[in-house]
mmCIF file of C-alpha atoms in Angstrom:
data_model
loop_
_atom_site.group_PDB
_atom_site.id
_atom_site.type_symbol
_atom_site.label_atom_id
_atom_site.label_comp_id
_atom_site.label_asym_id
_atom_site.label_seq_id
_atom_site.Cartn_x
_atom_site.Cartn_y
_atom_site.Cartn_z
ATOM 1 C CA UNK A 1 65.127 105.668 115.859
ATOM 2 C CA UNK A 2 68.431 107.431 115.326
ATOM 3 C CA UNK A 3 69.234 109.400 118.424
ATOM 4 C CA UNK A 4 71.580 112.312 118.398
ATOM 5 C CA UNK A 5 74.354 112.226 120.969
ATOM 6 C CA UNK A 6 74.875 115.859 121.904
ATOM 7 C CA UNK A 7 78.487 117.058 121.645
ATOM 8 C CA UNK A 8 78.863 117.399 125.394
ATOM 9 C CA UNK A 9 77.465 113.991 126.228
ATOM 10 C CA UNK A 10 79.640 111.038 127.191
ATOM 11 C CA UNK A 11 80.038 107.963 124.993
ATOM 12 C CA UNK A 12 78.638 104.585 125.920
ATOM 13 C CA UNK A 13 80.463 102.467 123.386
ATOM 14 C CA UNK A 14 82.347 99.214 123.242
ATOM 15 C CA UNK A 15 80.814 97.986 126.454
ATOM 16 C CA UNK A 16 82.295 100.854 128.475
ATOM 17 C CA UNK A 17 80.192 102.971 130.772
ATOM 18 C CA UNK A 18 79.742 106.564 129.693
ATOM 19 C CA UNK A 19 82.202 108.878 131.370
ATOM 20 C CA UNK A 20 81.575 112.528 132.148
ATOM 21 C CA UNK A 21 83.017 114.850 129.520
ATOM 22 C CA UNK A 22 84.400 118.243 130.395
ATOM 23 C CA UNK A 23 82.133 121.069 129.283
ATOM 24 C CA UNK A 24 84.967 122.667 127.294
ATOM 25 C CA UNK A 25 85.851 119.731 125.040
ATOM 26 C CA UNK A 26 84.277 117.045 122.895
ATOM 27 C CA UNK A 27 84.734 113.321 123.532
ATOM 28 C CA UNK A 28 87.580 111.578 121.730
ATOM 29 C CA UNK A 29 86.976 109.335 118.755
ATOM 30 C CA UNK A 30 86.249 105.905 120.278
ATOM 31 C CA UNK A 31 88.138 102.662 119.743
ATOM 32 C CA UNK A 32 85.648 100.256 118.151
ATOM 33 C CA UNK A 33 87.780 97.422 116.738
ATOM 34 C CA UNK A 34 86.317 98.034 113.282
ATOM 35 C CA UNK A 35 87.367 95.460 110.704
ATOM 36 C CA UNK A 36 90.596 96.287 108.865
ATOM 37 C CA UNK A 37 89.686 94.161 105.835
ATOM 38 C CA UNK A 38 86.403 95.878 104.883
ATOM 39 C CA UNK A 39 86.884 99.641 104.771
ATOM 40 C CA UNK A 40 85.391 101.836 102.089
ATOM 41 C CA UNK A 41 85.767 105.545 101.460
ATOM 42 C CA UNK A 42 83.149 107.540 99.574
ATOM 43 C CA UNK A 43 83.126 111.246 98.817
ATOM 44 C CA UNK A 44 81.410 113.935 96.795
ATOM 45 C CA UNK A 45 83.027 116.882 94.975
ATOM 46 C CA UNK A 46 86.159 117.897 96.942
ATOM 47 C CA UNK A 47 85.412 114.882 99.150
ATOM 48 C CA UNK A 48 85.454 112.711 96.025
ATOM 49 C CA UNK A 49 88.877 114.033 95.085
ATOM 50 C CA UNK A 50 90.085 113.410 98.643
ATOM 51 C CA UNK A 51 88.583 109.912 98.714
ATOM 52 C CA UNK A 52 90.606 109.034 95.615
ATOM 53 C CA UNK A 53 93.746 110.513 97.163
ATOM 54 C CA UNK A 54 93.248 108.263 100.200
ATOM 55 C CA UNK A 55 92.659 105.160 98.094
ATOM 56 C CA UNK A 56 95.679 105.745 95.856
ATOM 57 C CA UNK A 57 97.909 106.580 98.815
ATOM 58 C CA UNK A 58 96.840 103.536 100.836
ATOM 59 C CA UNK A 59 95.078 101.024 98.535
ATOM 60 C CA UNK A 60 96.014 98.126 100.799
ATOM 61 C CA UNK A 61 93.926 99.722 103.558
ATOM 62 C CA UNK A 62 90.693 100.014 101.541
ATOM 63 C CA UNK A 63 88.432 97.497 99.874
ATOM 64 C CA UNK A 64 86.318 100.040 97.979
ATOM 65 C CA UNK A 65 86.226 103.623 96.705
ATOM 66 C CA UNK A 66 83.137 105.629 95.769
ATOM 67 C CA UNK A 67 83.428 109.005 94.003
ATOM 68 C CA UNK A 68 80.588 111.405 93.162
ATOM 69 C CA UNK A 69 81.004 114.570 91.119
ATOM 70 C CA UNK A 70 84.810 114.618 90.916
ATOM 71 C CA UNK A 71 87.600 114.030 88.412
ATOM 72 C CA UNK A 72 90.881 112.125 88.148
ATOM 73 C CA UNK A 73 93.403 111.523 90.887
ATOM 74 C CA UNK A 74 95.876 114.414 91.352
ATOM 75 C CA UNK A 75 94.090 116.415 88.661
ATOM 76 C CA UNK A 76 95.186 119.804 90.045
ATOM 77 C CA UNK A 77 98.834 118.744 90.570
ATOM 78 C CA UNK A 78 99.202 121.271 93.370
ATOM 79 C CA UNK A 79 97.952 124.422 91.614
ATOM 80 C CA UNK A 80 94.710 126.332 91.988
ATOM 81 C CA UNK A 81 94.855 127.346 88.304
ATOM 82 C CA UNK A 82 94.625 123.715 87.196
ATOM 83 C CA UNK A 83 91.996 122.990 89.829
ATOM 84 C CA UNK A 84 89.724 125.661 88.398
ATOM 85 C CA UNK A 85 90.578 125.281 84.723
ATOM 86 C CA UNK A 86 91.047 121.528 84.267
ATOM 87 C CA UNK A 87 89.433 119.854 87.257
ATOM 88 C CA UNK A 88 86.157 121.756 87.620
ATOM 89 C CA UNK A 89 85.789 123.130 84.118
ATOM 90 C CA UNK A 90 87.909 122.028 81.169
ATOM 91 C CA UNK A 91 88.545 125.499 79.729
ATOM 92 C CA UNK A 92 92.296 124.806 79.917
ATOM 93 C CA UNK A 93 91.726 121.468 78.221
ATOM 94 C CA UNK A 94 91.104 118.041 79.728
ATOM 95 C CA UNK A 95 93.508 116.622 82.302
ATOM 96 C CA UNK A 96 96.343 114.642 80.748
ATOM 97 C CA UNK A 97 96.037 111.143 82.201
ATOM 98 C CA UNK A 98 99.497 110.156 80.948
ATOM 99 C CA UNK A 99 100.991 113.133 82.792
ATOM 100 C CA UNK A 100 99.119 112.147 85.948
ATOM 101 C CA UNK A 101 100.423 108.596 85.624
ATOM 102 C CA UNK A 102 103.990 109.920 85.474
ATOM 103 C CA UNK A 103 103.243 111.780 88.721
ATOM 104 C CA UNK A 104 101.901 108.603 90.353
ATOM 105 C CA UNK A 105 104.913 106.543 89.277
ATOM 106 C CA UNK A 106 107.235 109.233 90.623
ATOM 107 C CA UNK A 107 105.412 109.055 93.953
ATOM 108 C CA UNK A 108 105.590 105.261 93.826
ATOM 109 C CA UNK A 109 109.381 105.358 93.531
ATOM 110 C CA UNK A 110 109.453 107.474 96.688
ATOM 111 C CA UNK A 111 106.986 105.246 98.573
ATOM 112 C CA UNK A 112 104.438 108.099 98.667
ATOM 113 C CA UNK A 113 101.558 106.034 97.250
ATOM 114 C CA UNK A 114 100.547 102.391 97.485
ATOM 115 C CA UNK A 115 101.823 99.583 95.300
ATOM 116 C CA UNK A 116 100.288 99.201 91.847
ATOM 117 C CA UNK A 117 99.273 95.619 92.611
ATOM 118 C CA UNK A 118 97.295 96.771 95.657
ATOM 119 C CA UNK A 119 95.656 99.572 93.679
ATOM 120 C CA UNK A 120 94.677 96.996 91.057
ATOM 121 C CA UNK A 121 92.535 95.099 93.593
ATOM 122 C CA UNK A 122 90.163 97.939 94.572
ATOM 123 C CA UNK A 123 86.479 98.010 93.786
ATOM 124 C CA UNK A 124 85.457 101.431 92.460
ATOM 125 C CA UNK A 125 82.139 103.244 91.981
ATOM 126 C CA UNK A 126 82.096 106.487 89.964
ATOM 127 C CA UNK A 127 78.979 108.623 89.545
ATOM 128 C CA UNK A 128 78.291 112.007 87.967
ATOM 129 C CA UNK A 129 75.192 114.102 87.331
ATOM 130 C CA UNK A 130 74.848 115.014 83.661
ATOM 131 C CA UNK A 131 73.584 118.494 84.596
ATOM 132 C CA UNK A 132 76.576 119.169 86.856
ATOM 133 C CA UNK A 133 77.726 122.743 86.190
ATOM 134 C CA UNK A 134 80.282 122.774 89.034
ATOM 135 C CA UNK A 135 82.484 119.831 88.022
ATOM 136 C CA UNK A 136 82.110 118.990 84.330
ATOM 137 C CA UNK A 137 80.726 115.471 83.689
ATOM 138 C CA UNK A 138 83.668 114.830 81.354
ATOM 139 C CA UNK A 139 85.890 114.789 84.428
ATOM 140 C CA UNK A 140 83.961 111.903 85.946
ATOM 141 C CA UNK A 141 84.473 110.002 82.708
ATOM 142 C CA UNK A 142 88.181 110.796 82.877
ATOM 143 C CA UNK A 143 88.353 109.380 86.432
ATOM 144 C CA UNK A 144 86.708 106.165 85.254
ATOM 145 C CA UNK A 145 89.198 105.961 82.371
ATOM 146 C CA UNK A 146 92.075 106.451 84.792
ATOM 147 C CA UNK A 147 90.911 103.543 86.932
ATOM 148 C CA UNK A 148 90.392 101.325 83.908
ATOM 149 C CA UNK A 149 94.125 101.611 83.415
ATOM 150 C CA UNK A 150 94.853 100.678 87.012
ATOM 151 C CA UNK A 151 92.423 97.890 87.918
ATOM 152 C CA UNK A 152 93.181 94.224 87.325
ATOM 153 C CA UNK A 153 89.708 93.520 85.913
ATOM 154 C CA UNK A 154 87.849 96.795 85.354
ATOM 155 C CA UNK A 155 84.772 95.067 83.920
ATOM 156 C CA UNK A 156 84.303 93.352 87.277
ATOM 157 C CA UNK A 157 85.710 95.991 89.635
ATOM 158 C CA UNK A 158 84.556 99.322 88.210
ATOM 159 C CA UNK A 159 81.060 100.716 87.905
ATOM 160 C CA UNK A 160 80.814 104.144 86.251
ATOM 161 C CA UNK A 161 77.509 105.758 85.532
ATOM 162 C CA UNK A 162 75.887 109.135 85.013
ATOM 163 C CA UNK A 163 72.356 110.317 85.741
ATOM 164 C CA UNK A 164 70.402 112.561 83.413
ATOM 165 C CA UNK A 165 68.739 115.702 84.783
ATOM 166 C CA UNK A 166 70.830 115.631 87.970
ATOM 167 C CA UNK A 167 73.133 118.445 89.096
ATOM 168 C CA UNK A 168 76.158 118.674 91.368
ATOM 169 C CA UNK A 169 75.857 117.063 94.761
ATOM 170 C CA UNK A 170 74.832 113.914 96.655
ATOM 171 C CA UNK A 171 71.449 112.498 95.558
ATOM 172 C CA UNK A 172 69.241 110.868 98.174
ATOM 173 C CA UNK A 173 66.287 108.507 97.939
ATOM 174 C CA UNK A 174 63.007 108.665 99.792
ATOM 175 C CA UNK A 175 63.922 105.813 102.134
ATOM 176 C CA UNK A 176 66.424 108.073 103.901
ATOM 177 C CA UNK A 177 65.492 109.618 107.230
ATOM 178 C CA UNK A 178 63.105 112.396 106.094
ATOM 179 C CA UNK A 179 64.711 115.798 105.822
ATOM 180 C CA UNK A 180 62.813 119.089 105.815
ATOM 181 C CA UNK A 181 62.393 120.315 102.254
ATOM 182 C CA UNK A 182 64.261 123.475 103.189
ATOM 183 C CA UNK A 183 67.390 121.391 103.838
ATOM 184 C CA UNK A 184 67.447 119.787 100.384
ATOM 185 C CA UNK A 185 68.555 121.119 97.015
ATOM 186 C CA UNK A 186 66.732 120.654 93.742
ATOM 187 C CA UNK A 187 67.794 117.521 91.919
ATOM 188 C CA UNK A 188 68.662 119.266 88.679
ATOM 189 C CA UNK A 189 69.771 122.671 89.897
ATOM 190 C CA UNK A 190 71.938 121.609 92.834
ATOM 191 C CA UNK A 191 73.211 124.484 94.963
ATOM 192 C CA UNK A 192 72.186 125.044 98.573
ATOM 193 C CA UNK A 193 73.194 122.107 100.714
ATOM 194 C CA UNK A 194 74.103 119.990 97.651
ATOM 195 C CA UNK A 195 72.056 117.169 99.211
ATOM 196 C CA UNK A 196 69.838 116.547 96.206
ATOM 197 C CA UNK A 197 66.162 115.616 96.405
ATOM 198 C CA UNK A 198 66.297 113.175 93.480
ATOM 199 C CA UNK A 199 64.685 109.897 94.552
ATOM 200 C CA UNK A 200 68.056 108.351 93.724
ATOM 201 C CA UNK A 201 69.614 106.148 96.381
ATOM 202 C CA UNK A 202 73.249 106.804 95.569
ATOM 203 C CA UNK A 203 74.354 105.576 99.008
ATOM 204 C CA UNK A 204 72.795 102.172 98.391
ATOM 205 C CA UNK A 205 74.157 101.937 94.849
ATOM 206 C CA UNK A 206 77.672 102.771 95.961
ATOM 207 C CA UNK A 207 77.749 100.467 98.987
ATOM 208 C CA UNK A 208 76.108 97.643 97.068
ATOM 209 C CA UNK A 209 78.760 97.784 94.363
ATOM 210 C CA UNK A 210 81.656 98.147 96.783
ATOM 211 C CA UNK A 211 80.583 95.480 99.284
ATOM 212 C CA UNK A 212 78.292 93.078 97.439
ATOM 213 C CA UNK A 213 74.747 92.092 98.297
ATOM 214 C CA UNK A 214 73.440 94.010 101.302
ATOM 215 C CA UNK A 215 70.474 93.683 103.638
ATOM 216 C CA UNK A 216 67.783 96.292 102.827
ATOM 217 C CA UNK A 217 68.170 99.667 104.542
ATOM 218 C CA UNK A 218 66.469 100.174 107.883
ATOM 219 C CA UNK A 219 65.484 103.155 109.994
ATOM 220 C CA UNK A 220 68.677 104.401 111.653
ATOM 221 C CA UNK A 221 69.210 102.694 114.976
ATOM 222 C CA UNK A 222 72.198 104.014 116.861
ATOM 223 C CA UNK A 223 74.064 107.174 117.742
ATOM 224 C CA UNK A 224 75.092 110.110 115.600
ATOM 225 C CA UNK A 225 77.711 111.753 117.738
ATOM 226 C CA UNK A 226 80.273 114.532 117.561
ATOM 227 C CA UNK A 227 83.883 113.856 118.527
ATOM 228 C CA UNK A 228 87.028 115.902 119.023
ATOM 229 C CA UNK A 229 88.809 116.228 115.672
ATOM 230 C CA UNK A 230 91.261 118.861 116.892
ATOM 231 C CA UNK A 231 93.117 116.234 118.914
ATOM 232 C CA UNK A 232 93.612 113.930 115.908
ATOM 233 C CA UNK A 233 97.245 113.564 114.908
ATOM 234 C CA UNK A 234 98.098 116.062 112.146
ATOM 235 C CA UNK A 235 94.628 117.633 112.081
ATOM 236 C CA UNK A 236 95.543 120.657 109.920
ATOM 237 C CA UNK A 237 92.583 122.067 108.043
ATOM 238 C CA UNK A 238 90.028 120.048 110.017
ATOM 239 C CA UNK A 239 87.113 121.477 111.973
ATOM 240 C CA UNK A 240 87.066 121.103 115.753
ATOM 241 C CA UNK A 241 84.311 118.464 115.580
ATOM 242 C CA UNK A 242 83.901 115.388 113.397
ATOM 243 C CA UNK A 243 80.851 113.111 113.338
ATOM 244 C CA UNK A 244 80.378 109.393 113.703
ATOM 245 C CA UNK A 245 77.349 107.161 113.218
ATOM 246 C CA UNK A 246 77.510 103.985 115.294
ATOM 247 C CA UNK A 247 74.644 101.510 114.767
ATOM 248 C CA UNK A 248 73.306 99.996 117.955
ATOM 249 C CA UNK A 249 74.627 96.602 116.842
ATOM 250 C CA UNK A 250 78.142 98.083 116.596
ATOM 251 C CA UNK A 251 78.439 99.695 120.008
ATOM 252 C CA UNK A 252 80.285 96.613 121.262
ATOM 253 C CA UNK A 253 82.722 96.860 118.330
ATOM 254 C CA UNK A 254 83.705 94.561 115.489
ATOM 255 C CA UNK A 255 81.769 96.157 112.605
ATOM 256 C CA UNK A 256 82.933 97.304 109.175
ATOM 257 C CA UNK A 257 83.697 100.931 108.352
ATOM 258 C CA UNK A 258 82.764 103.479 105.700
ATOM 259 C CA UNK A 259 84.394 106.916 105.609
ATOM 260 C CA UNK A 260 82.115 109.573 104.054
ATOM 261 C CA UNK A 261 83.670 112.847 102.890
ATOM 262 C CA UNK A 262 81.446 115.875 102.315
ATOM 263 C CA UNK A 263 81.949 118.354 99.482
ATOM 264 C CA UNK A 264 82.685 122.067 99.564
ATOM 265 C CA UNK A 265 80.003 123.954 101.461
ATOM 266 C CA UNK A 266 78.573 120.702 102.862
ATOM 267 C CA UNK A 267 80.216 120.498 106.273
ATOM 268 C CA UNK A 268 78.273 120.723 109.522
ATOM 269 C CA UNK A 269 79.723 124.209 109.981
ATOM 270 C CA UNK A 270 77.823 125.337 106.851
ATOM 271 C CA UNK A 271 74.702 123.183 106.521
ATOM 272 C CA UNK A 272 74.255 121.688 109.967
ATOM 273 C CA UNK A 273 73.635 117.951 110.125
ATOM 274 C CA UNK A 274 71.919 117.688 106.732
ATOM 275 C CA UNK A 275 74.617 115.534 105.124
ATOM 276 C CA UNK A 276 75.671 113.493 108.149
ATOM 277 C CA UNK A 277 72.042 112.714 109.001
ATOM 278 C CA UNK A 278 70.356 112.465 105.591
ATOM 279 C CA UNK A 279 72.947 111.021 103.186
ATOM 280 C CA UNK A 280 71.224 107.610 103.272
ATOM 281 C CA UNK A 281 74.399 105.942 104.506
ATOM 282 C CA UNK A 282 73.130 105.573 108.069
ATOM 283 C CA UNK A 283 70.142 103.471 106.956
ATOM 284 C CA UNK A 284 72.370 101.041 105.081
ATOM 285 C CA UNK A 285 74.875 101.034 107.945
ATOM 286 C CA UNK A 286 72.159 100.117 110.459
ATOM 287 C CA UNK A 287 71.132 96.953 108.638
ATOM 288 C CA UNK A 288 74.621 95.930 107.508
ATOM 289 C CA UNK A 289 76.756 96.490 110.618
ATOM 290 C CA UNK A 290 78.817 99.388 109.294
ATOM 291 C CA UNK A 291 80.120 102.345 111.260
ATOM 292 C CA UNK A 292 80.098 105.602 109.250
ATOM 293 C CA UNK A 293 82.794 108.195 109.893
ATOM 294 C CA UNK A 294 81.969 111.744 108.753
ATOM 295 C CA UNK A 295 85.177 113.797 109.079
ATOM 296 C CA UNK A 296 84.788 117.555 108.758
ATOM 297 C CA UNK A 297 86.989 120.064 106.922
ATOM 298 C CA UNK A 298 87.117 123.594 108.306
ATOM 299 C CA UNK A 299 86.598 126.937 106.623
ATOM 300 C CA UNK A 300 89.498 129.409 106.573
ATOM 301 C CA UNK A 301 90.849 132.350 104.605
ATOM 302 C CA UNK A 302 92.656 129.904 102.327
ATOM 303 C CA UNK A 303 89.631 127.611 102.141
ATOM 304 C CA UNK A 304 86.443 129.672 102.621
ATOM 305 C CA UNK A 305 84.079 126.913 101.451
ATOM 306 C CA UNK A 306 85.443 124.219 103.742
ATOM 307 C CA UNK A 307 86.725 122.002 100.909
ATOM 308 C CA UNK A 308 88.991 119.010 101.356
ATOM 309 C CA UNK A 309 92.544 119.679 100.188
ATOM 310 C CA UNK A 310 92.697 118.331 96.659
ATOM 311 C CA UNK A 311 94.791 121.119 95.114
ATOM 312 C CA UNK A 312 97.444 121.678 97.796
ATOM 313 C CA UNK A 313 96.274 124.680 99.801
ATOM 314 C CA UNK A 314 97.212 123.075 103.126
ATOM 315 C CA UNK A 315 100.755 122.328 101.927
ATOM 316 C CA UNK A 316 101.604 125.142 99.506
ATOM 317 C CA UNK A 317 102.594 127.660 102.181
ATOM 318 C CA UNK A 318 105.621 125.530 103.062
ATOM 319 C CA UNK A 319 106.133 123.111 100.140
ATOM 320 C CA UNK A 320 107.140 124.124 96.611
ATOM 321 C CA UNK A 321 105.626 120.852 95.367
ATOM 322 C CA UNK A 322 102.640 120.132 97.641
ATOM 323 C CA UNK A 323 102.329 116.485 98.700
ATOM 324 C CA UNK A 324 98.622 116.780 99.567
ATOM 325 C CA UNK A 325 97.826 113.882 97.193
ATOM 326 C CA UNK A 326 100.306 111.474 98.777
ATOM 327 C CA UNK A 327 100.876 109.597 102.016
ATOM 328 C CA UNK A 328 102.571 112.742 103.320
ATOM 329 C CA UNK A 329 99.513 114.967 102.832
ATOM 330 C CA UNK A 330 98.514 116.446 106.175
ATOM 331 C CA UNK A 331 94.811 115.729 105.673
ATOM 332 C CA UNK A 332 95.518 112.253 104.290
ATOM 333 C CA UNK A 333 97.525 111.461 107.414
ATOM 334 C CA UNK A 334 94.846 112.853 109.716
ATOM 335 C CA UNK A 335 92.099 110.830 108.041
ATOM 336 C CA UNK A 336 94.175 107.658 108.226
ATOM 337 C CA UNK A 337 94.791 108.369 111.926
ATOM 338 C CA UNK A 338 91.005 108.433 112.473
ATOM 339 C CA UNK A 339 90.604 105.110 110.673
ATOM 340 C CA UNK A 340 93.408 103.575 112.727
ATOM 341 C CA UNK A 341 91.846 104.841 115.962
ATOM 342 C CA UNK A 342 88.499 103.222 115.096
ATOM 343 C CA UNK A 343 90.283 99.956 114.325
ATOM 344 C CA UNK A 344 91.936 99.817 117.745
ATOM 345 C CA UNK A 345 90.442 97.515 120.355
ATOM 346 C CA UNK A 346 88.655 99.105 123.330
ATOM 347 C CA UNK A 347 90.792 99.517 126.406
#
């Protein structure tokens, strides 16, 4: 059974004995020697936008990208007006993919995103609910079109699909660790926690496409634990605590890694452990030796719903042209620092 490691408990990972943790701080993110050649990032809504920003910034560091309920890379181009009018709705018209490509090439000249040849090698999974009234389904189609122009062999590397009668959020299947009905949202209506009771195993579909044939999911066996995010290098806009699922088979290190990014209103601060515990990812991770990192964005006056920074709010107070969607984005750098920490060997 999955056992929760309380925030104030010590870690017993990587063959090290658990050490006492001060009552006023969380344990640090552990070093687990996770594999550098098999890292995927998946995200929903604002987390989907951020996942794409990570993959475009550092394509050589990821093998796969999964995006649910989000639109093209850099859609907002640093403005809230575009974010609302072209990247959630399309009342200002659809995003101009040629304009976004000019932005990417400008970043490329400045070494702010990864090389085109590395981007071309990614595997990509794009999903959208056809009843999504938060982020228009047309935007998911635009994201898929954008990647068709980037990938070396999109027929083999890209899977894009939509589900009828499904709203905005992260659908889960019945194999996932059972969640109380009060913690789930209606499949079609969405809302609430945005963890959708759909009998749709989106976690398995995404991981299967990104990583190939997988062993069937199993009851979570390992630790779901909180760690100190505030100490992460460049942790602007992040909550004090992040979460990590470490299968029992991975406590000694050497497993693969998936980074899972929640959407707006889906962080632990807002919905408790519903997403980090019931996404379905932990079941697949248990049987396929994958660690799952669940970073957490914080709520603030500038970001009351706890969204990931996909329109530049974390940069716009001090940059005329926010670099949130580049290697210099503060949240991009913080997330990469977490990945690098997990890839370090235990001391």
